[in-house]
């Protein structure tokens, strides 16, 4: 296993170099570019333009620029953003990456569990009206034009009902009265949510070790999860910054809802198909013949086995999370990686654009690695 | 001998778009305590359907039109799903046609057996269940250490033995073995059958063997039922079936398997193939393939009657046919 992870890390490194090369040359082959932007500025003398280009190292030939860029990446130096001059790209990404990660991991996890559970019961209720309705709704959600869905959500919840904020990351009217740093509060939020996630994982593992009975396991898991959530809620409620954390969460609800609706259907439809395949297997008949209750046959035997292709689909959808993120974040004015990517490409801000692409690339590559490792635990037939 | 399972006039049809498929039509038999019975017939003649009806594990479009299945005096067809779940495995357990695939690939084999035990006997602790599995493994000739392995780490024969151990796990009164050895090679087949027969006698259980191979059944069963096109056409003790078969189909089945010992003779095939059970006609279903069919056979359905003590038959021309059939085949 350790050898396998080592191999995979080496692979990731090679892939990353190739990926950086593609990103770098692709961005530089776009027409226009910073030189053109500077050339069309009438306030610049040719001498000043020349010195600016020289300062950014743009006078050197492209291959030399690439080698320098590649060298700099390994020292965590991604250059300086043109549009946010003189902020280093690294600083901008460090501020914005967590926002995207929180938004999309939350939405993707919710979508996965909702899709998994509904796909499971859909297959079990094959042929009933509720199955047809849910399948049609799922296909609509899967194929809907993303901006249309988002505008509908914003109109309905933000404008018509007026219960959620229209867009943005926080409410400036609230934050103007305090000198708290939104980023710090946000990082605390992220930390809290990660801790809850860790507590859930740990209690799941402990429950597996402690008892062989499904009921006891479930009780342990639910109680410890409830305790972890209650503790977190209590801490935020008591703390004076609780209201600010709540404000950020409040702004997150609509974007999370949008991404969840877009991505749950994929999981649901794959799970439904996979379940229908699995139900025909002989070991399901065996499980029924053993006199196991219907729910146990469905959850423990059918769903557990049918889950494997769904996980594969889930990994593949990680890539779409990035592309979908551009639209979602821009429409919600959510200052994350997707919005950064779009803005920087439009502004010909190459260092920021390639930095954003490289980080999403790293994210996807590591997500694949994590899922591959998880797969080994889920399917005993797979050994590395 | 006390009867433990009584199937009475069971009619199970599949409701399809083009009509009813009469998969099991008027099947009746009695299984006594400690008795081993065989059900023999070609593929698609209703053997598996009958056993699935006993377990009530039927497909969604299956309809039980009429009949009763009495297990220890209770009619299984009238039980609720929860009550039926208690009968499954603890009362009647099964060894499935494809034992290879009847173990869930993502759970340890031992755990899958333990699951059955703790479901039916909630008072048994995990450790006690493990011990029972270990002793079952010894009984079927498997190393108890292997119970923590996954199914894909077993060979075909080992999976078969594990499935047998699983079927024994809740001390059932009846085990239905549906083609238990079809997927195995001949040597392992024989070993497994002998093992099963030994265990069945040792634990004094009742057993229903289902197979298309009458020779295999003859080795282990005391009573043999012959099924053809959804109907039970002949039922008697195995000696009678072999010494004086009365139904032409039974004779045909026996002539189509070679015997190692007896005289050398030509293998006889039964001409034609089983009829389509979709909207099957109300005549003798074997008539199109039967060399002795008369006008009567094409018009009426032969009643299923006891022609001599413990010998049931559904044929208008009961007689000792063996010789005639082989003569017919030669000539």
XYZ file of C-alpha atoms in Angstrom:
715
model
C 0.000 0.000 0.000
C 2.753 2.483 0.979
C 4.673 1.532 -2.137
C 1.554 2.110 -4.185
C 1.016 5.567 -2.678
C 4.672 6.391 -3.352
C 4.278 5.324 -6.983
C 1.135 7.345 -7.322
C 2.806 10.446 -5.843
C 5.617 10.131 -8.383
C 3.005 9.813 -11.126
C 1.217 12.883 -9.828
C 4.476 14.842 -9.957
C 5.103 13.897 -13.593
C 1.503 14.614 -14.529
C 1.747 17.951 -12.799
C 4.787 19.015 -14.850
C 2.995 18.051 -18.070
C -0.124 19.822 -16.878
C 1.811 23.003 -16.006
C 3.412 22.972 -19.451
C 0.028 22.649 -21.165
C -1.478 25.409 -19.013
C 1.501 27.727 -19.530
C 1.737 27.441 -23.311
C -2.030 27.438 -23.786
C -2.421 30.675 -21.870
C 0.458 32.298 -23.716
C -0.878 31.292 -27.101
C -4.041 33.320 -26.487
C -4.226 36.382 -28.725
C -3.679 39.719 -27.020
C -1.805 39.323 -23.800
C -0.257 41.748 -21.398
C 2.035 43.189 -24.072
C -0.983 44.200 -26.140
C -2.707 45.663 -23.072
C 0.370 47.770 -22.344
C 0.844 48.709 -26.013
C -2.667 50.101 -26.323
C -2.270 52.286 -23.262
C -1.636 55.819 -24.599
C -0.268 57.063 -21.268
C 2.803 54.829 -21.435
C 5.988 55.846 -23.174
C 7.741 53.040 -25.079
C 10.596 53.236 -22.565
C 8.240 52.772 -19.599
C 6.516 49.835 -21.342
C 9.878 48.256 -22.027
C 10.925 48.569 -18.399
C 7.651 47.059 -17.166
C 8.037 44.081 -19.534
C 11.611 43.674 -18.395
C 10.619 43.799 -14.717
C 8.189 40.890 -15.262
C 10.757 38.993 -17.313
C 8.556 39.067 -20.408
C 11.336 40.067 -22.773
C 12.925 36.641 -22.550
C 11.969 33.903 -25.058
C 8.925 31.781 -24.054
C 10.791 28.493 -23.369
C 13.135 30.303 -20.987
C 10.145 31.859 -19.272
C 8.618 28.397 -18.907
C 11.740 26.872 -17.346
C 11.952 29.763 -14.914
C 8.250 29.410 -14.092
C 8.597 25.672 -13.492
C 11.613 26.249 -11.245
C 9.715 28.859 -9.270
C 6.708 26.592 -8.708
C 8.838 24.159 -6.709
C 9.801 27.015 -4.411
C 6.117 27.925 -4.042
C 6.636 31.113 -6.003
C 3.865 31.575 -8.548
C 4.808 35.102 -9.501
C 3.031 38.383 -9.011
C -0.483 39.063 -10.215
C -0.798 41.807 -12.849
C -4.280 42.833 -11.898
C -3.692 42.787 -8.130
C -0.166 44.235 -8.387
C 1.864 43.862 -6.204
C 0.120 40.966 -4.434
C 1.809 37.622 -5.058
C -0.405 35.000 -6.766
C 0.266 32.632 -3.890
C -1.369 35.034 -1.399
C -4.481 35.462 -3.540
C -4.868 31.707 -3.976
C -4.280 30.977 -0.297
C -7.122 33.352 0.475
C -9.563 32.090 -2.133
C -8.905 28.342 -2.383
C -10.483 27.494 1.021
C -13.708 29.239 -0.024
C -14.029 27.067 -3.098
C -13.053 23.945 -1.234
C -15.646 24.537 1.476
C -18.406 25.376 -0.973
C -17.810 22.468 -3.321
C -16.877 19.788 -0.846
C -20.019 20.517 1.149
C -22.197 20.519 -1.948
C -20.543 17.456 -3.488
C -20.830 15.449 -0.279
C -24.479 16.399 0.196
C -25.158 15.612 -3.468
C -23.402 12.263 -3.129
C -25.375 11.170 -0.092
C -28.707 12.448 -1.397
C -28.062 10.846 -4.785
C -26.901 7.601 -3.187
C -29.913 7.303 -0.884
C -32.480 8.261 -3.498
C -30.943 6.080 -6.228
C -31.005 3.184 -3.788
C -34.677 3.461 -2.947
C -35.622 4.245 -6.547
C -34.229 0.930 -7.723
C -36.011 -0.818 -4.872
C -39.338 0.750 -5.873
C -38.946 -0.081 -9.540
C -42.064 0.536 -11.595
C -43.911 2.734 -9.121
C -45.061 6.258 -9.972
C -42.623 7.797 -7.483
C -39.772 6.153 -9.362
C -40.799 7.665 -12.703
C -41.300 11.115 -11.171
C -37.922 11.113 -9.405
C -36.115 9.821 -12.474
C -37.595 12.534 -14.680
C -36.807 15.224 -12.080
C -33.281 13.816 -11.843
C -32.738 13.940 -15.593
C -34.005 17.541 -15.685
C -31.658 18.547 -12.845
C -28.801 16.736 -14.569
C -29.262 18.474 -17.915
C -30.556 21.913 -16.894
C -28.646 24.986 -18.095
C -26.729 26.009 -14.961
C -27.286 29.807 -15.144
C -31.011 29.251 -15.642
C -31.185 27.132 -12.498
C -29.113 29.616 -10.505
C -31.153 32.631 -11.604
C -34.350 30.775 -10.748
C -32.998 29.943 -7.297
C -31.834 33.521 -6.710
C -35.175 34.893 -7.900
C -37.238 32.480 -5.805
C -35.304 32.372 -2.534
C -33.497 35.718 -2.688
C -36.058 37.983 -4.274
C -39.525 36.429 -4.131
C -39.281 34.862 -0.666
C -36.413 37.103 0.381
C -35.021 34.621 2.906
C -31.500 34.191 1.500
C -28.985 36.826 0.347
C -28.820 37.341 -3.423
C -25.065 36.893 -3.763
C -21.719 37.830 -2.208
C -19.650 36.160 0.457
C -20.841 38.291 3.382
C -23.090 41.194 4.259
C -20.961 44.400 4.221
C -23.509 46.347 6.345
C -22.872 43.951 9.188
C -19.102 43.731 8.848
C -18.467 47.473 8.503
C -19.090 47.957 12.224
C -16.342 45.563 13.239
C -12.654 45.348 12.548
C -12.705 41.540 12.409
C -10.994 39.914 9.465
C -13.516 37.946 7.394
C -10.803 35.544 6.299
C -9.949 34.625 9.910
C -13.597 33.973 10.767
C -13.970 31.950 7.604
C -10.932 29.827 8.423
C -12.365 29.163 11.885
C -15.581 28.025 10.204
C -13.654 25.752 7.883
C -11.733 24.333 10.847
C -14.955 23.673 12.788
C -16.561 21.885 9.862
C -13.444 19.800 9.227
C -13.340 18.856 12.919
C -16.975 17.734 12.783
C -16.140 15.675 9.711
C -13.145 14.118 11.449
C -15.238 13.363 14.553
C -17.821 11.602 12.340
C -15.125 9.518 10.655
C -13.537 8.624 13.996
C -16.852 7.639 15.578
C -17.648 5.524 12.521
C -14.322 3.713 12.852
C -14.750 3.275 16.609
C -18.297 1.967 16.184
C -17.010 -0.638 13.705
C -14.404 -1.793 16.210
C -16.571 -1.755 19.328
C -19.629 -3.687 18.226
C -20.772 -6.251 15.692
C -24.405 -5.243 15.874
C -25.591 -2.750 13.298
C -27.977 -1.125 15.788
C -25.279 -0.424 18.380
C -22.989 0.884 15.662
C -25.653 3.272 14.420
C -26.392 4.515 17.946
C -22.702 5.199 18.634
C -22.314 6.982 15.307
C -25.409 9.158 15.579
C -24.834 10.089 19.233
C -21.214 11.116 18.736
C -22.064 13.040 15.575
C -24.849 14.843 17.424
C -22.450 15.662 20.289
C -19.830 17.023 17.875
C -22.359 19.206 16.066
C -23.914 20.376 19.343
C -20.475 21.337 20.696
C -19.639 23.281 17.541
C -22.987 25.083 17.499
C -22.623 25.856 21.199
C -19.099 27.277 20.728
C -20.206 29.516 17.878
C -23.378 30.605 19.688
C -21.491 31.584 22.831
C -18.561 33.246 21.085
C -18.952 36.973 20.223
C -17.988 36.314 16.603
C -20.792 33.777 16.191
C -22.994 36.200 14.285
C -20.270 36.780 11.700
C -19.703 33.081 11.162
C -23.436 32.684 10.801
C -23.471 35.458 8.198
C -20.942 33.625 6.020
C -22.862 30.344 6.372
C -26.056 32.151 5.455
C -24.451 33.361 2.236
C -23.282 29.837 1.478
C -26.719 28.203 1.466
C -27.891 29.184 -2.026
C -24.621 28.335 -3.826
C -24.464 25.000 -2.016
C -28.075 24.341 -2.967
C -27.356 25.143 -6.615
C -24.287 22.895 -6.858
C -26.104 20.106 -5.001
C -29.085 20.202 -7.376
C -26.787 20.157 -10.403
C -24.687 17.244 -9.237
C -26.986 14.984 -7.164
C -28.823 13.623 -10.179
C -25.697 12.127 -11.736
C -25.049 10.083 -8.605
C -28.709 9.170 -8.299
C -29.053 7.873 -11.852
C -25.817 5.876 -11.743
C -26.752 4.447 -8.347
C -30.196 3.471 -9.646
C -28.706 1.640 -12.632
C -26.045 -0.014 -10.547
C -28.628 -1.140 -7.980
C -30.867 -2.595 -10.668
C -27.885 -4.610 -11.912
C -26.942 -5.749 -8.412
C -30.471 -6.774 -7.464
C -30.339 -9.433 -10.165
C -27.224 -10.994 -8.623
C -27.483 -14.366 -6.958
C -26.155 -13.170 -3.631
C -29.187 -10.889 -3.278
C -31.458 -13.934 -3.623
C -29.272 -15.659 -1.025
C -29.635 -12.693 1.311
C -33.412 -12.816 0.890
C -33.478 -16.571 1.411
C -31.505 -16.085 4.630
C -34.601 -14.345 5.956
C -32.901 -10.985 6.382
C -35.295 -8.054 6.694
C -35.942 -6.178 3.451
C -34.006 -3.118 4.624
C -30.912 -5.146 5.469
C -30.966 -6.810 2.053
C -31.282 -3.409 0.408
C -28.723 -1.459 2.438
C -26.185 -4.006 3.541
C -26.083 -6.293 0.535
C -27.403 -4.482 -2.539
C -26.438 -0.851 -1.903
C -23.028 -1.663 -0.466
C -22.043 -3.579 -3.574
C -23.795 -1.270 -6.026
C -21.902 1.674 -4.543
C -18.590 0.850 -6.253
C -19.348 2.183 -9.767
C -20.993 5.206 -8.154
C -17.704 6.063 -6.468
C -15.986 5.937 -9.865
C -18.590 8.307 -11.244
C -18.060 10.542 -8.233
C -14.324 10.774 -8.978
C -14.993 11.675 -12.589
C -17.403 14.382 -11.479
C -14.645 16.040 -9.442
C -13.320 17.459 -12.700
C -16.705 18.969 -13.553
C -16.813 20.589 -10.125
C -14.005 22.881 -11.331
C -15.667 23.871 -14.595
C -19.092 24.230 -13.001
C -17.440 26.336 -10.320
C -16.635 29.120 -12.758
C -20.300 29.679 -13.590
C -21.636 29.135 -10.090
C -19.090 31.336 -8.348
C -19.395 34.121 -10.895
C -23.195 34.197 -10.747
C -23.150 34.202 -6.955
C -20.169 36.599 -6.799
C -18.529 34.050 -4.552
C -14.858 35.069 -4.410
C -13.371 31.627 -4.931
C -11.125 29.935 -7.459
C -13.710 29.786 -10.249
C -14.349 33.498 -10.188
C -10.624 34.192 -9.883
C -9.973 32.042 -12.932
C -12.537 33.832 -15.084
C -11.520 37.349 -13.958
C -7.815 36.688 -14.422
C -8.244 35.213 -17.899
C -10.367 38.182 -18.970
C -7.750 40.575 -17.546
C -4.901 38.675 -19.266
C -3.424 38.142 -15.827
C -1.396 35.034 -16.789
C 0.343 34.382 -13.476
C -2.945 34.364 -11.578
C -4.784 32.354 -14.240
C -2.131 29.643 -14.424
C -1.820 29.643 -10.618
C -5.569 29.060 -10.308
C -5.517 26.309 -12.931
C -2.534 24.613 -11.334
C -4.238 24.531 -7.958
C -7.469 23.098 -9.319
C -5.319 20.535 -11.124
C -3.536 19.601 -7.912
C -6.919 19.356 -6.175
C -8.324 16.958 -8.774
C -5.164 14.810 -8.846
C -5.165 14.406 -5.082
C -8.890 13.742 -5.013
C -8.265 10.848 -7.403
C -5.523 9.511 -5.165
C -7.740 9.702 -2.078
C -10.620 7.950 -3.847
C -8.277 5.221 -5.121
C -7.151 4.558 -1.565
C -10.741 4.582 -0.295
C -11.647 2.124 -3.049
C -9.205 -0.401 -1.629
C -11.134 -0.290 1.637
C -14.525 -0.539 -0.034
C -13.796 -3.419 -2.379
C -11.820 -6.302 -0.896
C -11.100 -7.633 -4.381
C -8.870 -4.618 -5.009
C -5.396 -4.818 -3.541
C -2.463 -2.570 -4.311
C -42.781 -41.122 9.161
C -44.210 -37.698 9.713
C -44.665 -35.347 6.760
C -42.808 -32.069 7.196
C -43.541 -30.374 3.885
C -46.697 -30.846 1.881
C -47.126 -29.137 -1.461
C -50.735 -29.354 -2.601
C -51.924 -28.510 -6.113
C -49.491 -25.625 -6.417
C -50.156 -23.460 -9.449
C -47.634 -20.701 -10.035
C -47.889 -18.697 -13.254
C -45.748 -15.861 -14.545
C -47.886 -13.000 -15.719
C -46.261 -11.682 -18.901
C -47.467 -9.287 -21.557
C -48.252 -12.126 -23.908
C -50.163 -14.140 -21.312
C -49.621 -16.551 -18.449
C -46.537 -18.751 -18.423
C -47.578 -21.868 -16.554
C -44.263 -22.488 -14.819
C -45.599 -24.768 -12.097
C -48.958 -26.332 -12.739
C -50.740 -28.471 -10.205
C -47.644 -29.719 -8.409
C -48.257 -31.907 -5.355
C -45.849 -33.910 -3.245
C -45.114 -34.792 0.343
C -41.711 -34.685 1.985
C -41.275 -36.654 5.206
C -38.967 -35.929 8.105
C -35.434 -37.083 7.455
C -36.206 -37.926 3.848
C -34.164 -36.958 0.822
C -36.172 -36.260 -2.264
C -35.053 -35.473 -5.784
C -36.744 -33.328 -8.411
C -35.564 -34.130 -11.921
C -36.337 -32.623 -15.280
C -34.987 -30.705 -18.227
C -34.124 -27.023 -17.996
C -37.160 -24.808 -17.721
C -39.536 -27.484 -16.481
C -40.375 -25.745 -13.214
C -38.007 -27.336 -10.690
C -36.460 -24.069 -9.570
C -39.806 -22.302 -9.740
C -41.266 -24.863 -7.373
C -38.423 -24.458 -4.893
C -38.577 -20.662 -5.109
C -42.319 -20.843 -4.469
C -41.625 -22.884 -1.323
C -39.216 -20.166 -0.141
C -41.576 -17.489 -1.459
C -38.739 -15.825 -3.322
C -40.616 -15.305 -6.536
C -40.164 -12.680 -9.204
C -42.539 -9.724 -9.097
C -44.646 -10.961 -11.998
C -45.094 -14.414 -10.467
C -48.607 -15.209 -9.299
C -49.595 -18.102 -7.121
C -52.965 -18.968 -8.620
C -53.949 -21.671 -6.183
C -52.573 -24.354 -3.930
C -51.048 -24.722 -0.494
C -47.588 -25.305 0.861
C -47.800 -26.732 4.362
C -44.615 -26.597 6.395
C -45.054 -28.180 9.851
C -48.787 -27.687 9.413
C -48.585 -23.952 8.587
C -49.542 -22.753 5.116
C -46.514 -20.773 3.954
C -48.535 -18.985 1.295
C -50.691 -17.347 3.957
C -47.843 -15.994 6.128
C -46.921 -12.329 6.224
C -43.493 -11.319 4.938
C -42.144 -10.979 8.523
C -43.416 -14.426 9.523
C -42.023 -15.861 6.310
C -38.622 -14.331 7.099
C -38.579 -16.441 10.262
C -39.218 -19.617 8.277
C -36.536 -18.803 5.732
C -33.186 -20.326 6.636
C -34.233 -21.347 10.166
C -36.974 -23.638 8.806
C -36.091 -24.120 5.159
C -32.720 -23.147 3.804
C -31.330 -23.323 0.332
C -28.211 -24.096 -1.645
C -28.492 -22.122 -4.836
C -27.955 -23.106 -8.420
C -24.914 -20.850 -8.811
C -23.136 -21.236 -5.506
C -20.225 -19.408 -7.077
C -22.184 -16.188 -7.085
C -24.312 -16.670 -4.030
C -21.747 -15.125 -1.698
C -21.540 -11.351 -1.506
C -18.088 -10.362 -2.813
C -17.543 -7.499 -0.366
C -18.043 -9.367 2.921
C -15.978 -12.068 4.578
C -17.444 -15.523 4.064
C -17.593 -16.220 7.800
C -19.390 -12.948 8.461
C -22.043 -13.827 5.906
C -22.767 -17.071 7.756
C -22.699 -15.307 11.140
C -25.184 -12.790 9.758
C -27.702 -15.575 9.157
C -27.161 -17.002 12.643
C -27.548 -13.740 14.564
C -30.576 -12.728 12.514
C -32.473 -15.834 13.488
C -31.082 -16.301 16.971
C -30.653 -12.834 18.486
C -29.463 -14.310 21.782
C -26.373 -15.834 20.241
C -23.323 -13.623 20.753
C -20.871 -12.899 17.997
C -18.242 -15.194 19.556
C -20.679 -18.106 19.883
C -21.735 -17.630 16.278
C -18.080 -17.682 15.231
C -17.562 -20.945 17.073
C -20.570 -22.447 15.363
C -19.248 -21.379 11.983
C -15.899 -22.963 12.836
C -17.570 -26.279 13.637
C -19.677 -26.062 10.465
C -16.497 -25.494 8.480
C -15.030 -28.662 9.963
C -18.242 -30.522 9.158
C -18.103 -29.613 5.467
C -14.350 -30.159 5.284
C -13.070 -26.589 5.261
C -10.289 -25.086 7.358
C -11.955 -22.818 9.992
C -9.110 -20.333 9.514
C -10.479 -19.569 6.077
C -13.644 -17.970 7.447
C -11.979 -14.551 7.515
C -11.259 -14.721 3.789
C -13.315 -13.074 1.094
C -15.210 -15.156 -1.484
C -12.755 -14.351 -4.278
C -10.011 -16.018 -2.249
C -11.887 -19.354 -2.334
C -11.817 -21.946 -5.080
C -15.081 -23.092 -6.664
C -15.297 -26.239 -4.548
C -14.523 -24.288 -1.392
C -17.252 -21.777 -2.162
C -19.630 -24.693 -2.651
C -18.667 -26.119 0.730
C -18.996 -22.698 2.355
C -22.472 -22.334 0.870
C -23.379 -25.748 2.263
C -22.045 -24.682 5.667
C -24.153 -21.557 5.390
C -27.274 -23.555 4.579
C -26.703 -25.621 7.728
C -26.012 -22.639 9.975
C -29.465 -22.242 11.513
C -30.220 -25.965 11.889
C -32.994 -25.967 9.291
C -35.570 -28.745 9.011
C -35.330 -28.808 5.237
C -32.557 -27.917 2.822
C -33.390 -27.341 -0.812
C -30.311 -27.952 -2.944
C -30.886 -26.474 -6.386
C -28.305 -27.993 -8.755
C -25.738 -27.891 -5.958
C -22.910 -29.357 -8.001
C -23.592 -28.344 -11.574
C -20.794 -25.791 -11.723
C -18.154 -28.196 -10.415
C -16.005 -30.810 -12.088
C -17.095 -34.435 -11.858
C -14.694 -35.471 -9.098
C -15.521 -32.576 -6.802
C -19.174 -33.064 -7.696
C -19.151 -36.582 -6.367
C -17.249 -35.614 -3.212
C -19.644 -32.770 -2.397
C -22.728 -34.925 -3.012
C -21.466 -37.691 -0.737
C -20.609 -35.087 1.885
C -24.082 -33.584 1.706
C -25.730 -36.963 1.907
C -23.580 -37.877 4.929
C -24.428 -34.624 6.730
C -28.102 -34.992 5.933
C -28.208 -38.491 7.447
C -26.106 -37.422 10.428
C -28.288 -34.449 11.315
C -31.490 -36.239 10.233
C -32.662 -33.388 8.049
C -35.018 -33.455 5.113
C -33.576 -32.559 1.785
C -34.814 -31.703 -1.681
C -32.228 -32.161 -4.428
C -32.938 -30.501 -7.731
C -31.037 -31.598 -10.793
C -31.383 -32.338 -14.482
C -29.160 -35.371 -14.001
C -31.189 -38.352 -12.821
C -28.023 -40.351 -12.158
C -26.804 -37.773 -9.649
C -30.142 -37.727 -7.885
C -30.351 -41.504 -7.761
C -27.184 -41.587 -5.659
C -28.560 -39.470 -2.843
C -32.360 -39.378 -2.945
C -34.775 -41.940 -1.561
C -37.682 -40.519 -3.494
C -37.690 -39.052 -6.973
C -40.147 -36.707 -8.627
C -39.981 -36.225 -12.383
C -41.070 -32.844 -13.685
C -41.988 -32.021 -17.234
C -43.186 -28.657 -18.557
C -44.303 -27.341 -15.189
C -45.967 -30.559 -14.117
C -44.983 -33.372 -11.838
C -45.455 -36.413 -14.077
C -44.150 -39.217 -11.920
C -43.230 -39.565 -8.260
C -42.063 -42.611 -6.373
C -39.189 -44.074 -4.385
C -35.974 -44.239 -6.365
C -36.002 -48.041 -6.668
C -39.418 -48.038 -8.313
C -38.470 -45.176 -10.610
C -35.439 -47.094 -11.815
C -36.866 -50.629 -11.842
C -40.275 -49.960 -13.306
C -40.634 -46.426 -14.633
C -44.137 -45.811 -15.873
C -43.956 -42.480 -17.661
C -42.376 -42.385 -21.128
C -40.503 -39.217 -20.168
C -38.916 -40.905 -17.141
C -37.723 -43.710 -19.352
C -36.390 -41.216 -21.840
C -34.490 -39.363 -19.123
C -32.866 -42.550 -17.890
C -31.899 -43.745 -21.333
C -30.161 -40.468 -22.032
C -27.510 -41.000 -19.348
C -24.808 -43.626 -19.693
C -24.297 -46.228 -16.987
C -20.804 -47.396 -16.136
C -21.766 -50.821 -14.813
C -24.775 -52.398 -16.607
C -24.972 -53.585 -20.166
C -23.614 -51.519 -23.021
C -26.405 -49.844 -24.888
C -27.060 -46.991 -27.204
C -27.924 -43.666 -25.584
C -31.394 -42.578 -26.544
C -32.331 -38.970 -26.912
C -35.861 -37.722 -26.513
C -36.857 -36.155 -29.813
C -38.069 -32.575 -29.800
C -37.876 -30.057 -27.003
C -40.069 -29.015 -24.049
C -43.136 -27.017 -25.090
C -43.521 -23.299 -24.635
C -45.272 -22.857 -21.306
C -46.937 -19.686 -22.489
C -50.659 -20.489 -22.605
C -49.863 -24.198 -22.445
C -52.695 -26.379 -23.807
C -54.918 -28.564 -21.649
C -53.656 -31.814 -23.072
C -50.792 -34.066 -22.062
C -47.807 -31.750 -22.412
C -45.496 -34.584 -23.332
C -47.716 -35.835 -26.156
C -45.815 -34.066 -28.985
C -42.633 -35.921 -28.033
C -44.166 -39.164 -26.877
C -43.918 -42.203 -29.166
C -46.967 -43.757 -27.505
C -49.310 -40.813 -27.653
C -52.848 -41.654 -28.649
C -55.814 -39.486 -29.539
C -56.729 -39.346 -25.874
C -53.372 -37.779 -24.983
C -53.900 -34.941 -27.433
C -57.347 -34.141 -26.119
C -57.291 -34.498 -22.359
C -54.882 -33.898 -19.588
C -53.919 -37.131 -17.818
C -54.810 -36.988 -14.107
C -52.030 -37.219 -11.528
C -52.983 -40.359 -9.590
C -51.556 -42.968 -7.295
C -51.309 -46.044 -9.524
C -49.877 -48.247 -6.783
C -48.941 -47.427 -3.172
C -46.535 -44.457 -3.182
C -46.251 -44.343 -6.931
C -47.880 -41.296 -8.514
C -48.247 -40.896 -12.243
C -49.796 -38.607 -14.811
C -50.073 -40.740 -17.925
C -52.886 -42.549 -19.757
C -50.685 -45.489 -20.656
C -48.875 -46.650 -17.548
C -46.789 -49.674 -18.363
C -43.280 -50.960 -18.317
C -41.976 -48.965 -21.219
C -38.285 -49.248 -20.970
C -37.912 -51.961 -23.543
C -40.403 -50.504 -25.916
C -38.688 -47.141 -25.899
C -35.286 -48.518 -26.685
C -36.741 -50.665 -29.439
C -38.488 -47.618 -30.820
C -35.252 -45.674 -30.784
C -33.367 -48.413 -32.647
C -36.067 -49.073 -35.176
